[in-house]
Amino acid sequence: MVSREKLREITSTLASAGVFDPVFEAREIIREYAGASALMTGEVREEALPVIDAAVKRRVAGEPLQYIFGQWEFYGLPFYVGRGVLIPRPETELLTDIAAQRLDSGSTVLDLCSGTGCIPVSIAVRTGAKCYAVELYDEAFSYLERNIELNGVPVTAVKADARDSSILPGVSFDAIFSNPPYLTETEMCSLMREVRHEPPSALYGGTDGLDFYRALIPAWAGRLAPGGFLAVEIGETQGAAVAQLMTDAGLYPRIIKDPAGADRVVCGETADIS
Ligand code: GLN
């Protein structure tokens, strides 16, 4: 056993390495490898020390905590994460909240650019809807498949380019969701050190960040069932531009804010419900 010193030592190592919230991350590391009880007692088992030190070393080198742990929580559910797939962000839970308000076990749902599958898996768990998840890249697709299995939900994974709306012929959707890559060229040049470990293919949305919306919205609007909607996550300055793309595609857009007060989702309705 070692004393409470270990937590203090990790906190100060992470702080010197420029980690944004060293207190939180040091506690997470202790909790992950020594158990929650170690946080209460301050006692860390000797056997846990090598793995803790290895994790701290990787974190000091800039790797995100989520990749080091290999698992992260979204909407209270576990998801495998690692190199090659975007880490689920808390603000994306807004899409699952929208699904929870409006969908049920009779609904059919599509998620585009699924990555880990955090959106369709959490929607399937929360609503019981029949969910399809589309992902193109090999590494991300294998995380998607593993996360469907981990959570034990019948989400159908489809390996395809989300811009190709000829997939799943004959199915129409009560809701289509997407958290596509939406960072601009300028934002890509000033990414935080941790985010630089994530795949650019999951982050970069072209010069103005809007490339995927320009492709996905007109392609998929016509695949919505009557009364259906298309909800996309956006960067906080993209609301007006994405709403216009929804209008151009014949949908009625609403901009929805995240709990931090930033514009985060544009929801395009097939029917005017304002
Ligand atoms: N929200 C992510 C970030 O801030 C970007 C995710 C995305 O492009 N869909 O890094």
Short mmCIF file of C-alpha atoms and ligand atoms in Angstrom, two decimals:
data_model
loop_
_atom_site.label_atom_id
_atom_site.label_comp_id
_atom_site.label_asym_id
_atom_site.label_seq_id
_atom_site.Cartn_x
_atom_site.Cartn_y
_atom_site.Cartn_z
CA MET A 1 0.00 0.00 0.00
CA VAL A 2 1.10 3.53 -0.63
CA SER A 3 -0.38 6.63 0.87
CA ARG A 4 -2.51 9.45 -0.50
CA GLU A 5 0.78 10.79 -1.84
CA LYS A 6 0.23 8.86 -5.08
CA LEU A 7 -2.82 10.92 -6.00
CA ARG A 8 -0.92 14.14 -5.26
CA GLU A 9 2.09 12.98 -7.24
CA ILE A 10 -0.01 12.12 -10.32
CA THR A 11 -1.93 15.40 -10.08
CA SER A 12 1.26 17.43 -10.06
CA THR A 13 2.85 15.37 -12.87
CA LEU A 14 -0.22 15.93 -15.05
CA ALA A 15 -0.35 19.62 -14.14
CA SER A 16 3.29 20.10 -15.18
CA ALA A 17 2.51 18.37 -18.47
CA GLY A 18 -0.19 20.98 -19.18
CA VAL A 19 -3.20 18.70 -18.67
CA PHE A 20 -6.31 20.92 -18.52
CA ASP A 21 -7.93 19.33 -15.44
CA PRO A 22 -5.18 17.40 -13.61
CA VAL A 23 -7.23 16.83 -10.43
CA PHE A 24 -10.08 15.15 -12.34
CA GLU A 25 -7.76 13.06 -14.51
CA ALA A 26 -5.55 11.93 -11.62
CA ARG A 27 -8.67 10.74 -9.80
CA GLU A 28 -9.93 8.97 -12.92
CA ILE A 29 -6.60 7.16 -13.29
CA ILE A 30 -6.64 5.99 -9.68
CA ARG A 31 -10.28 4.93 -9.99
CA GLU A 32 -9.63 3.02 -13.23
CA TYR A 33 -6.63 1.03 -12.04
CA ALA A 34 -6.94 0.90 -8.24
CA GLY A 35 -10.71 1.05 -7.85
CA ALA A 36 -13.08 3.65 -6.41
CA SER A 37 -12.23 2.54 -2.87
CA ALA A 38 -8.65 3.75 -3.35
CA LEU A 39 -10.02 7.26 -3.81
CA MET A 40 -11.82 7.05 -0.48
CA THR A 41 -9.02 5.51 1.54
CA GLY A 42 -6.04 6.99 -0.29
CA GLU A 43 -4.51 3.49 -0.25
CA VAL A 44 -3.28 2.24 -3.62
CA ARG A 45 -2.25 -1.42 -3.92
CA GLU A 46 1.42 -1.89 -4.85
CA GLU A 47 0.41 -4.17 -7.76
CA ALA A 48 -1.55 -1.32 -9.34
CA LEU A 49 1.44 1.02 -9.43
CA PRO A 50 3.16 -0.12 -12.66
CA VAL A 51 -0.03 0.12 -14.69
CA ILE A 52 -0.84 3.51 -13.13
CA ASP A 53 2.63 4.81 -13.93
CA ALA A 54 2.39 3.53 -17.52
CA ALA A 55 -0.95 5.32 -17.95
CA VAL A 56 0.45 8.57 -16.54
CA LYS A 57 3.39 8.33 -18.93
CA ARG A 58 1.08 7.99 -21.94
CA ARG A 59 -1.08 10.86 -20.68
CA VAL A 60 1.98 13.08 -20.19
CA ALA A 61 2.89 12.33 -23.82
CA GLY A 62 -0.46 13.81 -24.84
CA GLU A 63 -2.61 10.75 -25.48
CA PRO A 64 -6.25 11.26 -24.43
CA LEU A 65 -7.28 9.56 -21.21
CA GLN A 66 -10.13 7.80 -23.04
CA TYR A 67 -7.75 6.01 -25.43
CA ILE A 68 -5.51 4.96 -22.53
CA PHE A 69 -8.45 3.42 -20.68
CA GLY A 70 -9.85 1.94 -23.89
CA GLN A 71 -13.38 2.58 -22.73
CA TRP A 72 -15.50 5.66 -22.02
CA GLU A 73 -19.04 6.36 -20.95
CA PHE A 74 -21.74 8.01 -23.06
CA TYR A 75 -25.32 8.39 -21.86
CA GLY A 76 -24.42 6.16 -18.92
CA LEU A 77 -23.38 3.32 -21.23
CA PRO A 78 -19.91 1.87 -21.85
CA PHE A 79 -18.17 2.29 -25.22
CA TYR A 80 -14.83 0.91 -26.39
CA VAL A 81 -12.63 3.71 -27.76
CA GLY A 82 -9.12 3.90 -29.16
CA ARG A 83 -6.96 5.08 -32.01
CA GLY A 84 -8.99 5.47 -35.19
CA VAL A 85 -12.32 6.45 -33.66
CA LEU A 86 -13.75 9.72 -32.31
CA ILE A 87 -14.19 9.83 -28.53
CA PRO A 88 -17.86 10.35 -27.59
CA ARG A 89 -18.46 13.91 -26.30
CA PRO A 90 -21.05 14.77 -23.64
CA GLU A 91 -22.70 17.43 -25.87
CA THR A 92 -23.63 14.69 -28.34
CA GLU A 93 -26.01 13.24 -25.72
CA LEU A 94 -28.41 15.98 -26.88
CA LEU A 95 -29.17 13.85 -29.96
CA THR A 96 -30.10 10.89 -27.75
CA ASP A 97 -32.29 13.19 -25.62
CA ILE A 98 -34.15 14.31 -28.76
CA ALA A 99 -34.64 10.66 -29.74
CA ALA A 100 -35.88 9.80 -26.25
CA GLN A 101 -38.53 12.53 -26.40
CA ARG A 102 -39.92 11.54 -29.79
CA LEU A 103 -39.24 7.91 -30.63
CA ASP A 104 -40.33 4.53 -29.32
CA SER A 105 -39.93 0.84 -30.03
CA GLY A 106 -41.99 1.17 -33.22
CA SER A 107 -39.57 3.71 -34.75
CA THR A 108 -36.95 3.11 -37.41
CA VAL A 109 -33.78 5.17 -37.01
CA LEU A 110 -30.67 5.76 -39.08
CA ASP A 111 -27.37 7.16 -37.80
CA LEU A 112 -24.76 8.39 -40.31
CA CYS A 113 -20.99 8.59 -39.63
CA SER A 114 -21.48 6.44 -36.53
CA GLY A 115 -17.90 6.04 -35.26
CA THR A 116 -18.12 4.26 -31.88
CA GLY A 117 -21.86 3.90 -32.36
CA CYS A 118 -22.60 5.96 -29.27
CA ILE A 119 -25.64 7.62 -30.91
CA PRO A 120 -27.49 4.58 -32.35
CA VAL A 121 -26.58 2.30 -29.44
CA SER A 122 -27.80 4.76 -26.81
CA ILE A 123 -30.96 5.46 -28.84
CA ALA A 124 -31.63 1.74 -29.18
CA VAL A 125 -31.16 1.24 -25.43
CA ARG A 126 -33.23 4.27 -24.46
CA THR A 127 -36.13 3.93 -26.94
CA GLY A 128 -36.12 0.35 -28.22
CA ALA A 129 -36.20 1.75 -31.79
CA LYS A 130 -34.86 -0.31 -34.68
CA CYS A 131 -31.51 1.39 -35.45
CA TYR A 132 -29.19 1.25 -38.44
CA ALA A 133 -25.65 2.65 -38.12
CA VAL A 134 -23.50 3.64 -41.11
CA GLU A 135 -19.71 3.89 -40.86
CA LEU A 136 -17.10 3.81 -43.61
CA TYR A 137 -13.69 3.45 -41.99
CA ASP A 138 -12.32 0.02 -41.00
CA GLU A 139 -11.04 0.90 -37.53
CA ALA A 140 -14.16 2.85 -36.56
CA PHE A 141 -16.40 0.12 -38.00
CA SER A 142 -14.81 -2.50 -35.79
CA TYR A 143 -15.42 -0.29 -32.72
CA LEU A 144 -19.02 0.12 -33.87
CA GLU A 145 -19.50 -3.64 -34.08
CA ARG A 146 -17.84 -4.24 -30.71
CA ASN A 147 -19.93 -1.56 -29.02
CA ILE A 148 -23.17 -2.98 -30.38
CA GLU A 149 -22.17 -6.31 -28.89
CA LEU A 150 -20.97 -4.77 -25.61
CA ASN A 151 -24.33 -3.12 -25.06
CA GLY A 152 -26.35 -6.07 -26.31
CA VAL A 153 -28.64 -4.11 -28.63
CA PRO A 154 -29.83 -5.17 -32.08
CA VAL A 155 -28.33 -2.23 -34.02
CA THR A 156 -27.56 -3.10 -37.66
CA ALA A 157 -24.09 -1.88 -38.69
CA VAL A 158 -23.69 -0.98 -42.38
CA LYS A 159 -20.24 -0.37 -43.83
CA ALA A 160 -20.79 2.38 -46.38
CA ASP A 161 -20.15 5.99 -47.31
CA ALA A 162 -22.84 8.00 -45.48
CA ARG A 163 -23.14 10.28 -48.52
CA ASP A 164 -24.53 7.38 -50.56
CA SER A 165 -28.27 7.51 -49.89
CA SER A 166 -29.00 4.51 -52.11
CA ILE A 167 -28.07 2.14 -49.27
CA LEU A 168 -30.80 0.29 -47.34
CA PRO A 169 -33.25 0.51 -50.25
CA GLY A 170 -36.90 0.33 -49.38
CA VAL A 171 -36.45 1.42 -45.74
CA SER A 172 -37.78 4.82 -44.68
CA PHE A 173 -36.76 6.41 -41.42
CA ASP A 174 -38.71 8.13 -38.65
CA ALA A 175 -35.49 9.86 -37.68
CA ILE A 176 -32.03 10.25 -39.15
CA PHE A 177 -29.17 11.40 -36.92
CA SER A 178 -25.59 12.39 -37.61
CA ASN A 179 -22.61 13.86 -35.84
CA PRO A 180 -20.49 14.29 -38.97
CA PRO A 181 -17.03 15.84 -39.13
CA TYR A 182 -17.61 19.60 -38.91
CA LEU A 183 -14.40 21.36 -37.91
CA THR A 184 -13.12 24.07 -40.25
CA GLU A 185 -9.65 24.29 -41.77
CA THR A 186 -8.75 26.99 -39.24
CA GLU A 187 -9.98 24.89 -36.30
CA MET A 188 -7.97 21.89 -37.55
CA CYS A 189 -4.82 24.02 -37.27
CA SER A 190 -5.42 24.83 -33.61
CA LEU A 191 -6.59 21.48 -32.23
CA MET A 192 -5.84 20.67 -28.61
CA ARG A 193 -2.99 18.21 -28.20
CA GLU A 194 -5.36 15.38 -27.21
CA VAL A 195 -7.69 15.93 -30.17
CA ARG A 196 -4.73 15.60 -32.55
CA HIS A 197 -4.70 11.90 -31.58
CA GLU A 198 -8.20 11.47 -32.99
CA PRO A 199 -8.77 10.65 -36.68
CA PRO A 200 -8.92 13.79 -38.88
CA SER A 201 -11.49 11.93 -40.99
CA ALA A 202 -13.88 12.19 -38.02
CA LEU A 203 -13.18 15.88 -37.40
CA TYR A 204 -12.53 17.75 -40.64
CA GLY A 205 -15.57 19.03 -42.50
CA GLY A 206 -13.79 20.92 -45.31
CA THR A 207 -12.67 24.57 -45.47
CA ASP A 208 -15.80 25.95 -43.77
CA GLY A 209 -16.68 22.70 -41.95
CA LEU A 210 -19.95 22.29 -43.85
CA ASP A 211 -19.04 19.69 -46.52
CA PHE A 212 -20.89 16.80 -44.87
CA TYR A 213 -24.07 18.82 -44.28
CA ARG A 214 -24.03 19.87 -47.95
CA ALA A 215 -23.84 16.20 -48.94
CA LEU A 216 -25.97 14.48 -46.29
CA ILE A 217 -28.95 16.82 -45.98
CA PRO A 218 -30.12 16.85 -49.63
CA ALA A 219 -29.21 13.16 -50.04
CA TRP A 220 -31.22 11.89 -47.07
CA ALA A 221 -34.14 14.32 -46.66
CA GLY A 222 -36.16 12.25 -49.13
CA ARG A 223 -35.61 9.03 -47.13
CA LEU A 224 -37.59 10.32 -44.13
CA ALA A 225 -41.01 8.86 -43.38
CA PRO A 226 -43.94 11.33 -43.18
CA GLY A 227 -43.61 13.23 -39.88
CA GLY A 228 -39.95 12.21 -39.65
CA PHE A 229 -36.97 14.42 -38.87
CA LEU A 230 -33.25 14.75 -39.56
CA ALA A 231 -31.13 15.93 -36.59
CA VAL A 232 -27.45 16.80 -36.96
CA GLU A 233 -24.87 17.96 -34.45
CA ILE A 234 -23.16 21.21 -35.44
CA GLY A 235 -20.33 23.48 -34.39
CA GLU A 236 -21.76 26.42 -32.46
CA THR A 237 -21.40 28.95 -35.30
CA GLN A 238 -22.89 26.73 -38.01
CA GLY A 239 -26.60 26.93 -37.06
CA ALA A 240 -27.78 29.42 -39.68
CA ALA A 241 -25.89 27.79 -42.56
CA VAL A 242 -27.09 24.28 -41.69
CA ALA A 243 -30.68 25.51 -41.16
CA GLN A 244 -30.55 27.02 -44.67
CA LEU A 245 -29.40 23.67 -46.11
CA MET A 246 -32.37 22.00 -44.37
CA THR A 247 -34.77 24.59 -45.83
CA ASP A 248 -33.25 24.10 -49.30
CA ALA A 249 -33.92 20.36 -48.93
CA GLY A 250 -37.59 20.99 -48.12
CA LEU A 251 -37.32 20.52 -44.33
CA TYR A 252 -38.41 22.87 -41.52
CA PRO A 253 -35.36 23.56 -39.34
CA ARG A 254 -35.05 24.35 -35.64
CA ILE A 255 -31.77 25.13 -33.89
CA ILE A 256 -31.42 23.47 -30.47
CA LYS A 257 -28.92 24.55 -27.80
CA ASP A 258 -26.81 22.25 -25.63
CA PRO A 259 -26.83 22.54 -21.81
CA ALA A 260 -23.90 24.95 -22.02
CA GLY A 261 -26.07 27.32 -24.08
CA ALA A 262 -24.30 26.80 -27.43
CA ASP A 263 -26.15 26.02 -30.66
CA ARG A 264 -25.50 22.28 -31.00
CA VAL A 265 -28.16 20.56 -33.10
CA VAL A 266 -30.19 21.50 -36.15
CA CYS A 267 -33.36 19.44 -36.43
CA GLY A 268 -35.14 19.48 -39.78
CA GLU A 269 -38.78 18.38 -39.73
CA THR A 270 -40.66 16.95 -42.70
CA ALA A 271 -43.77 18.77 -41.49
CA ASP A 272 -44.14 22.33 -40.22
CA ILE A 273 -44.78 21.80 -36.47
CA SER A 274 -43.90 25.36 -35.38
N1 GLN B 1 -17.09 18.25 -31.24
C1 GLN B 1 -15.86 17.73 -31.76
C2 GLN B 1 -14.71 18.57 -31.30
O1 GLN B 1 -14.91 19.59 -30.74
C3 GLN B 1 -15.93 17.67 -33.26
C4 GLN B 1 -16.70 16.49 -33.64
C5 GLN B 1 -17.09 16.55 -35.04
O2 GLN B 1 -16.44 17.14 -35.90
N2 GLN B 1 -18.18 15.93 -35.28
O3 GLN B 1 -13.57 18.24 -31.44
#
